């Protein structure tokens, strides 16, 4: 239903000769090609068409300063009936950006919250619920369709859970987020990570120590995170990290330290069990080289990261015997190592 609605609007602007110049301007803006002229070739990846169309409909501004959606509603160039046009007015109520998943009702929908605006939405969604997990992050556009909300954009990115802080920092700090901004960030990811690493030099010291960005003191390294306002990487010492954790979870610093230790024990146990499994599988007593160790560890970490946030959090409350039973059933693929 919503696909046909957006398609009709797109066809109007893409096929009306009076908008040819504006559409060329849109392409040159989106693909960062300042001097684009009709007939020039663009390097387009698979997903680009959907992302461009979404940006064109909701974010690009015509010379009259309106988005296509606004212009289409106000002029009604296709002479739609009031009921038909209402669907376009509804879609003007939309938000694009980062969303944290608060609840998942499998096969029915998600409850998401925008960290930027604080707004919560109940989104009707079928397919997306099958992979979604509470606490995970999405980049999507939530829009009104009839009396409810749906994901109405060209693409819906699910972000890797282990890089949550990175994406929260990099995306939430942007004044305006739209599909073009996000596409540009994803294309520059390696450069961004390199620049972050450069800016951390001098703050990361030998023997697992750091100069803390919060208290300014030299101490044991606690965490690496990102400033939500600027997107800059921040190093936090162990003491400050514990203080933050205690505050966030509403517990004493002692309790926070206990929980932190347990979290590491639980993941280290997984690592140790899986290394044993690998050695058994290879019929040997130890890893032969650092290279081999790295290859094996990478497979183990990948398997660990594929577990949901909730699964991993639940592990912290279990005893080791129970964990060993569960870990046995979590496969790590060592077949071609
Ligand atoms: Zn500190």
Short mmCIF file of C-alpha atoms and ligand atoms in Angstrom, two decimals:
data_model
loop_
_atom_site.label_atom_id
_atom_site.label_comp_id
_atom_site.label_asym_id
_atom_site.label_seq_id
_atom_site.Cartn_x
_atom_site.Cartn_y
_atom_site.Cartn_z
CA UNK A 1 0.00 0.00 0.00
CA UNK A 2 2.62 2.56 1.08
CA UNK A 3 4.89 1.43 -1.80
CA UNK A 4 2.28 2.42 -4.38
CA UNK A 5 1.71 5.74 -2.65
CA UNK A 6 5.37 6.68 -2.78
CA UNK A 7 5.79 5.27 -6.29
CA UNK A 8 3.04 7.50 -7.65
CA UNK A 9 4.66 10.60 -6.21
CA UNK A 10 8.10 9.62 -7.51
CA UNK A 11 6.77 8.95 -10.99
CA UNK A 12 5.19 12.38 -11.09
CA UNK A 13 8.42 14.24 -10.27
CA UNK A 14 10.74 12.01 -12.27
CA UNK A 15 8.58 12.10 -15.39
CA UNK A 16 7.39 15.71 -15.44
CA UNK A 17 9.73 17.69 -17.76
CA UNK A 18 9.38 20.84 -15.64
CA UNK A 19 11.24 19.06 -12.81
CA UNK A 20 14.08 17.67 -14.89
CA UNK A 21 16.55 20.33 -13.71
CA UNK A 22 15.53 19.88 -10.07
CA UNK A 23 15.95 16.09 -10.30
CA UNK A 24 19.42 16.52 -11.78
CA UNK A 25 20.27 18.86 -8.91
CA UNK A 26 19.01 16.19 -6.48
CA UNK A 27 21.21 13.51 -8.06
CA UNK A 28 24.28 15.73 -8.00
CA UNK A 29 23.67 16.64 -4.34
CA UNK A 30 23.02 13.05 -3.24
CA UNK A 31 25.96 11.48 -5.04
CA UNK A 32 28.33 14.37 -4.22
CA UNK A 33 28.89 15.15 -7.89
CA UNK A 34 28.83 18.98 -8.11
CA UNK A 35 29.00 19.30 -11.89
CA UNK A 36 26.70 16.49 -12.89
CA UNK A 37 24.95 16.87 -16.23
CA UNK A 38 22.33 14.73 -17.93
CA UNK A 39 23.96 11.68 -19.51
CA UNK A 40 26.84 11.50 -16.97
CA UNK A 41 27.38 8.07 -15.49
CA UNK A 42 26.96 7.54 -11.77
CA UNK A 43 28.54 4.78 -9.76
CA UNK A 44 25.55 3.24 -8.07
CA UNK A 45 25.51 0.39 -5.60
CA UNK A 46 22.61 -2.03 -5.17
CA UNK A 47 21.00 -0.25 -2.27
CA UNK A 48 21.51 3.27 -3.60
CA UNK A 49 18.33 3.50 -5.61
CA UNK A 50 16.07 2.86 -2.63
CA UNK A 51 18.08 5.18 -0.40
CA UNK A 52 18.12 7.94 -3.01
CA UNK A 53 14.37 7.66 -3.59
CA UNK A 54 13.63 7.91 0.10
CA UNK A 55 15.88 10.95 0.50
CA UNK A 56 14.36 12.52 -2.61
CA UNK A 57 10.81 12.14 -1.36
CA UNK A 58 11.29 13.18 2.25
CA UNK A 59 14.48 15.25 2.57
CA UNK A 60 15.46 16.95 -0.67
CA UNK A 61 14.26 20.57 -0.95
CA UNK A 62 12.88 21.94 -4.19
CA UNK A 63 13.68 25.52 -5.21
CA UNK A 64 10.48 26.54 -3.46
CA UNK A 65 12.04 25.14 -0.20
CA UNK A 66 9.45 22.38 0.07
CA UNK A 67 10.07 18.65 0.16
CA UNK A 68 8.46 16.64 -2.65
CA UNK A 69 5.99 15.28 -0.12
CA UNK A 70 4.95 18.77 0.98
CA UNK A 71 4.79 20.10 -2.56
CA UNK A 72 2.74 17.12 -3.71
CA UNK A 73 0.22 17.56 -0.89
CA UNK A 74 -0.18 21.28 -1.38
CA UNK A 75 -0.54 21.33 -5.16
CA UNK A 76 -2.16 17.94 -5.63
CA UNK A 77 -0.86 17.76 -9.23
CA UNK A 78 -2.30 14.29 -9.86
CA UNK A 79 -5.80 15.49 -8.87
CA UNK A 80 -6.21 12.87 -6.18
CA UNK A 81 -9.36 12.63 -4.10
CA UNK A 82 -9.27 13.90 -0.52
CA UNK A 83 -9.07 10.34 0.80
CA UNK A 84 -6.21 9.46 -1.51
CA UNK A 85 -4.36 12.66 -0.66
CA UNK A 86 -4.77 12.02 3.06
CA UNK A 87 -2.23 9.18 2.79
CA UNK A 88 0.40 11.74 1.72
CA UNK A 89 -0.53 14.13 4.51
CA UNK A 90 -0.17 11.24 6.97
CA UNK A 91 3.31 10.42 5.66
CA UNK A 92 4.44 13.97 6.39
CA UNK A 93 4.40 12.83 9.98
CA UNK A 94 7.64 10.90 9.96
CA UNK A 95 10.97 10.75 11.72
CA UNK A 96 14.23 9.53 10.26
CA UNK A 97 17.17 8.49 12.34
CA UNK A 98 18.52 6.23 14.97
CA UNK A 99 16.07 4.16 16.99
CA UNK A 100 16.63 1.97 19.97
CA UNK A 101 14.42 -1.12 20.14
CA UNK A 102 12.46 -1.15 23.39
CA UNK A 103 10.09 -4.07 22.80
CA UNK A 104 9.64 -6.76 20.17
CA UNK A 105 6.37 -8.52 19.55
CA UNK A 106 7.34 -11.28 17.18
CA UNK A 107 5.55 -11.12 13.84
CA UNK A 108 3.56 -8.05 14.87
CA UNK A 109 5.64 -5.04 15.65
CA UNK A 110 8.28 -3.16 17.53
CA UNK A 111 8.34 -0.40 20.06
CA UNK A 112 11.21 1.96 19.29
CA UNK A 113 12.56 5.15 20.80
CA UNK A 114 14.54 7.93 19.18
CA UNK A 115 17.48 8.86 21.45
CA UNK A 116 17.52 12.27 19.78
CA UNK A 117 13.91 13.40 20.18
CA UNK A 118 12.98 11.00 22.98
CA UNK A 119 9.83 10.08 21.03
CA UNK A 120 8.53 6.53 21.21
CA UNK A 121 6.71 4.77 18.40
CA UNK A 122 4.77 1.53 18.16
CA UNK A 123 5.68 0.32 14.68
CA UNK A 124 3.66 -2.30 12.86
CA UNK A 125 6.18 -4.52 11.22
CA UNK A 126 6.21 -8.17 10.36
CA UNK A 127 9.50 -9.23 8.82
CA UNK A 128 11.71 -6.91 10.87
CA UNK A 129 10.57 -8.42 14.15
CA UNK A 130 12.14 -11.75 13.30
CA UNK A 131 15.66 -10.36 13.60
CA UNK A 132 15.11 -7.47 15.96
CA UNK A 133 16.32 -7.63 19.53
CA UNK A 134 15.58 -5.49 22.54
CA UNK A 135 18.38 -3.00 23.14
CA UNK A 136 19.52 -3.10 19.50
CA UNK A 137 19.78 -0.07 17.24
CA UNK A 138 18.13 0.61 13.90
CA UNK A 139 18.44 3.37 11.37
CA UNK A 140 15.06 3.79 9.77
CA UNK A 141 12.24 6.12 8.93
CA UNK A 142 9.10 5.76 10.95
CA UNK A 143 6.06 7.26 9.28
CA UNK A 144 2.32 7.41 9.72
CA UNK A 145 0.29 5.09 7.52
CA UNK A 146 -3.45 5.14 8.16
CA UNK A 147 -3.90 5.20 11.91
CA UNK A 148 -0.58 3.65 12.86
CA UNK A 149 3.20 3.82 12.26
CA UNK A 150 5.30 1.74 9.89
CA UNK A 151 8.84 1.77 8.60
CA UNK A 152 8.35 3.76 5.41
CA UNK A 153 11.90 4.27 4.15
CA UNK A 154 13.87 2.63 1.37
CA UNK A 155 16.13 0.76 3.76
CA UNK A 156 16.23 -0.18 7.41
CA UNK A 157 19.70 -0.79 8.80
CA UNK A 158 20.21 -2.99 11.80
CA UNK A 159 23.44 -1.92 13.47
CA UNK A 160 25.88 -4.37 15.03
CA UNK A 161 25.28 -4.57 18.77
CA UNK A 162 28.99 -4.63 19.66
CA UNK A 163 29.45 -1.20 18.04
CA UNK A 164 26.45 0.41 19.73
CA UNK A 165 28.44 3.20 21.43
CA UNK A 166 30.25 4.00 18.21
CA UNK A 167 27.06 4.44 16.22
CA UNK A 168 25.25 6.27 18.98
CA UNK A 169 28.16 8.72 19.12
CA UNK A 170 28.61 9.13 15.39
CA UNK A 171 24.95 9.37 14.44
CA UNK A 172 23.23 10.95 17.43
CA UNK A 173 25.72 13.84 17.30
CA UNK A 174 24.70 14.84 13.77
CA UNK A 175 22.45 17.86 13.70
CA UNK A 176 20.50 16.51 10.78
CA UNK A 177 20.31 12.86 9.89
CA UNK A 178 18.91 11.71 6.59
CA UNK A 179 19.60 8.82 4.21
CA UNK A 180 22.29 10.81 2.39
CA UNK A 181 24.18 11.72 5.58
CA UNK A 182 24.04 8.10 6.73
CA UNK A 183 25.18 6.80 3.33
CA UNK A 184 28.12 9.24 3.39
CA UNK A 185 29.10 8.12 6.91
CA UNK A 186 28.97 4.41 5.98
CA UNK A 187 31.15 5.05 2.94
CA UNK A 188 33.73 6.83 5.09
CA UNK A 189 33.67 4.39 8.01
CA UNK A 190 37.30 3.31 7.66
CA UNK A 191 38.52 6.92 7.49
CA UNK A 192 36.42 7.85 10.52
CA UNK A 193 37.82 4.95 12.54
CA UNK A 194 41.36 5.88 11.57
CA UNK A 195 40.83 9.51 12.58
CA UNK A 196 39.36 8.37 15.91
CA UNK A 197 42.39 6.20 16.54
CA UNK A 198 44.72 9.12 15.76
CA UNK A 199 42.89 11.38 18.19
CA UNK A 200 43.28 8.77 20.95
CA UNK A 201 47.05 8.60 20.59
CA UNK A 202 48.73 10.10 23.60
CA UNK A 203 45.82 9.12 25.83
CA UNK A 204 46.38 5.38 25.60
CA UNK A 205 49.45 4.42 27.62
CA UNK A 206 51.43 1.24 28.12
CA UNK A 207 50.39 -1.57 30.45
CA UNK A 208 46.66 -1.04 29.93
CA UNK A 209 46.70 2.47 31.36
CA UNK A 210 45.16 5.63 30.01
CA UNK A 211 44.71 9.33 30.66
CA UNK A 212 41.04 9.57 31.53
CA UNK A 213 38.95 12.10 29.60
CA UNK A 214 36.57 12.50 32.53
CA UNK A 215 38.80 12.93 35.60
CA UNK A 216 41.98 13.84 33.71
CA UNK A 217 44.04 11.39 35.78
CA UNK A 218 46.29 8.57 34.74
CA UNK A 219 44.75 5.21 35.60
CA UNK A 220 43.82 1.72 34.56
CA UNK A 221 41.84 1.74 31.33
CA UNK A 222 38.12 1.19 31.87
CA UNK A 223 36.18 1.82 28.69
CA UNK A 224 36.25 3.40 25.29
CA UNK A 225 33.09 5.21 24.28
CA UNK A 226 31.87 8.16 22.21
CA UNK A 227 30.60 11.58 23.16
CA UNK A 228 26.93 11.73 22.25
CA UNK A 229 27.08 15.45 21.46
CA UNK A 230 30.25 15.56 19.35
CA UNK A 231 30.80 11.95 18.29
CA UNK A 232 34.42 12.17 19.52
CA UNK A 233 35.96 9.07 21.07
CA UNK A 234 36.46 9.23 24.85
CA UNK A 235 38.73 7.14 27.07
CA UNK A 236 37.44 6.44 30.55
CA UNK A 237 39.51 5.11 33.43
CA UNK A 238 38.45 2.08 35.44
CA UNK A 239 37.32 4.13 38.45
CA UNK A 240 35.18 6.55 36.44
CA UNK A 241 33.73 3.69 34.41
CA UNK A 242 32.63 1.93 37.59
CA UNK A 243 31.07 5.12 38.92
CA UNK A 244 29.04 5.53 35.71
CA UNK A 245 27.98 1.87 35.72
CA UNK A 246 26.91 2.06 39.38
CA UNK A 247 24.87 5.18 38.73
CA UNK A 248 23.22 3.76 35.63
CA UNK A 249 22.23 0.54 37.32
CA UNK A 250 21.34 2.15 40.64
CA UNK A 251 23.80 0.04 42.67
CA UNK A 252 26.85 0.68 44.87
CA UNK A 253 30.31 0.90 43.36
CA UNK A 254 31.20 -2.41 45.03
CA UNK A 255 28.26 -4.12 43.40
CA UNK A 256 29.08 -2.54 40.04
CA UNK A 257 32.62 -3.89 40.33
CA UNK A 258 31.32 -7.36 41.14
CA UNK A 259 29.02 -7.25 38.11
CA UNK A 260 31.79 -6.04 35.86
CA UNK A 261 34.08 -8.85 36.99
CA UNK A 262 31.34 -11.40 36.43
CA UNK A 263 30.70 -10.06 32.93
CA UNK A 264 34.36 -10.68 32.02
CA UNK A 265 34.41 -14.11 33.68
CA UNK A 266 31.38 -15.16 31.69
CA UNK A 267 32.87 -14.15 28.33
CA UNK A 268 36.32 -15.49 29.21
CA UNK A 269 34.76 -18.82 30.10
CA UNK A 270 33.17 -18.93 26.66
CA UNK A 271 36.52 -18.19 25.07
CA UNK A 272 38.31 -20.89 27.09
CA UNK A 273 35.66 -23.54 26.42
CA UNK A 274 35.73 -22.86 22.70
CA UNK A 275 39.54 -22.93 22.49
CA UNK A 276 39.41 -26.35 24.16
CA UNK A 277 36.83 -27.42 21.61
CA UNK A 278 39.08 -26.27 18.80
CA UNK A 279 42.10 -28.10 20.19
CA UNK A 280 40.06 -31.30 20.60
CA UNK A 281 38.83 -30.95 17.06
CA UNK A 282 42.45 -30.61 15.85
CA UNK A 283 43.66 -33.28 18.20
CA UNK A 284 46.43 -31.19 19.70
CA UNK A 285 47.47 -29.77 23.03
CA UNK A 286 48.08 -26.12 22.23
CA UNK A 287 47.85 -23.40 19.61
CA UNK A 288 50.96 -23.36 17.42
CA UNK A 289 51.32 -19.68 16.58
CA UNK A 290 49.97 -16.22 17.28
CA UNK A 291 48.41 -16.23 13.81
CA UNK A 292 46.51 -19.39 14.59
CA UNK A 293 45.41 -17.99 17.95
CA UNK A 294 44.14 -14.85 16.24
CA UNK A 295 42.17 -16.79 13.65
CA UNK A 296 40.57 -18.98 16.30
CA UNK A 297 39.81 -16.07 18.60
CA UNK A 298 38.17 -14.13 15.81
CA UNK A 299 35.76 -17.00 15.14
CA UNK A 300 34.98 -17.22 18.84
CA UNK A 301 34.38 -13.48 19.20
CA UNK A 302 32.16 -13.46 16.12
CA UNK A 303 30.04 -16.26 17.59
CA UNK A 304 29.84 -14.42 20.92
CA UNK A 305 28.76 -11.20 19.21
CA UNK A 306 26.01 -13.02 17.35
CA UNK A 307 24.31 -13.77 20.67
CA UNK A 308 21.67 -11.23 21.62
CA UNK A 309 22.29 -8.59 24.28
CA UNK A 310 19.68 -10.24 26.45
CA UNK A 311 21.23 -13.70 26.16
CA UNK A 312 24.61 -12.35 27.20
CA UNK A 313 23.14 -10.34 30.05
CA UNK A 314 21.29 -13.40 31.33
CA UNK A 315 24.56 -15.36 31.43
CA UNK A 316 25.89 -13.06 34.15
CA UNK A 317 23.30 -14.39 36.60
CA UNK A 318 24.00 -18.10 35.94
CA UNK A 319 26.59 -20.32 37.59
CA UNK A 320 29.48 -21.76 35.62
CA UNK A 321 28.07 -25.27 35.49
CA UNK A 322 24.94 -24.01 33.78
CA UNK A 323 27.00 -21.83 31.46
CA UNK A 324 29.14 -24.79 30.40
CA UNK A 325 25.98 -26.68 29.44
CA UNK A 326 24.69 -23.75 27.40
CA UNK A 327 28.03 -22.93 25.79
CA UNK A 328 28.31 -26.50 24.47
CA UNK A 329 25.26 -25.85 22.30
CA UNK A 330 26.48 -22.57 20.83
CA UNK A 331 28.28 -23.52 17.64
CA UNK A 332 31.53 -21.90 16.52
CA UNK A 333 32.56 -22.77 12.99
CA UNK A 334 36.18 -23.97 12.98
CA UNK A 335 35.71 -26.21 9.94
CA UNK A 336 38.12 -24.52 7.52
CA UNK A 337 40.76 -23.40 10.03
ZN1 LIG B 1 38.69 8.86 35.33
#
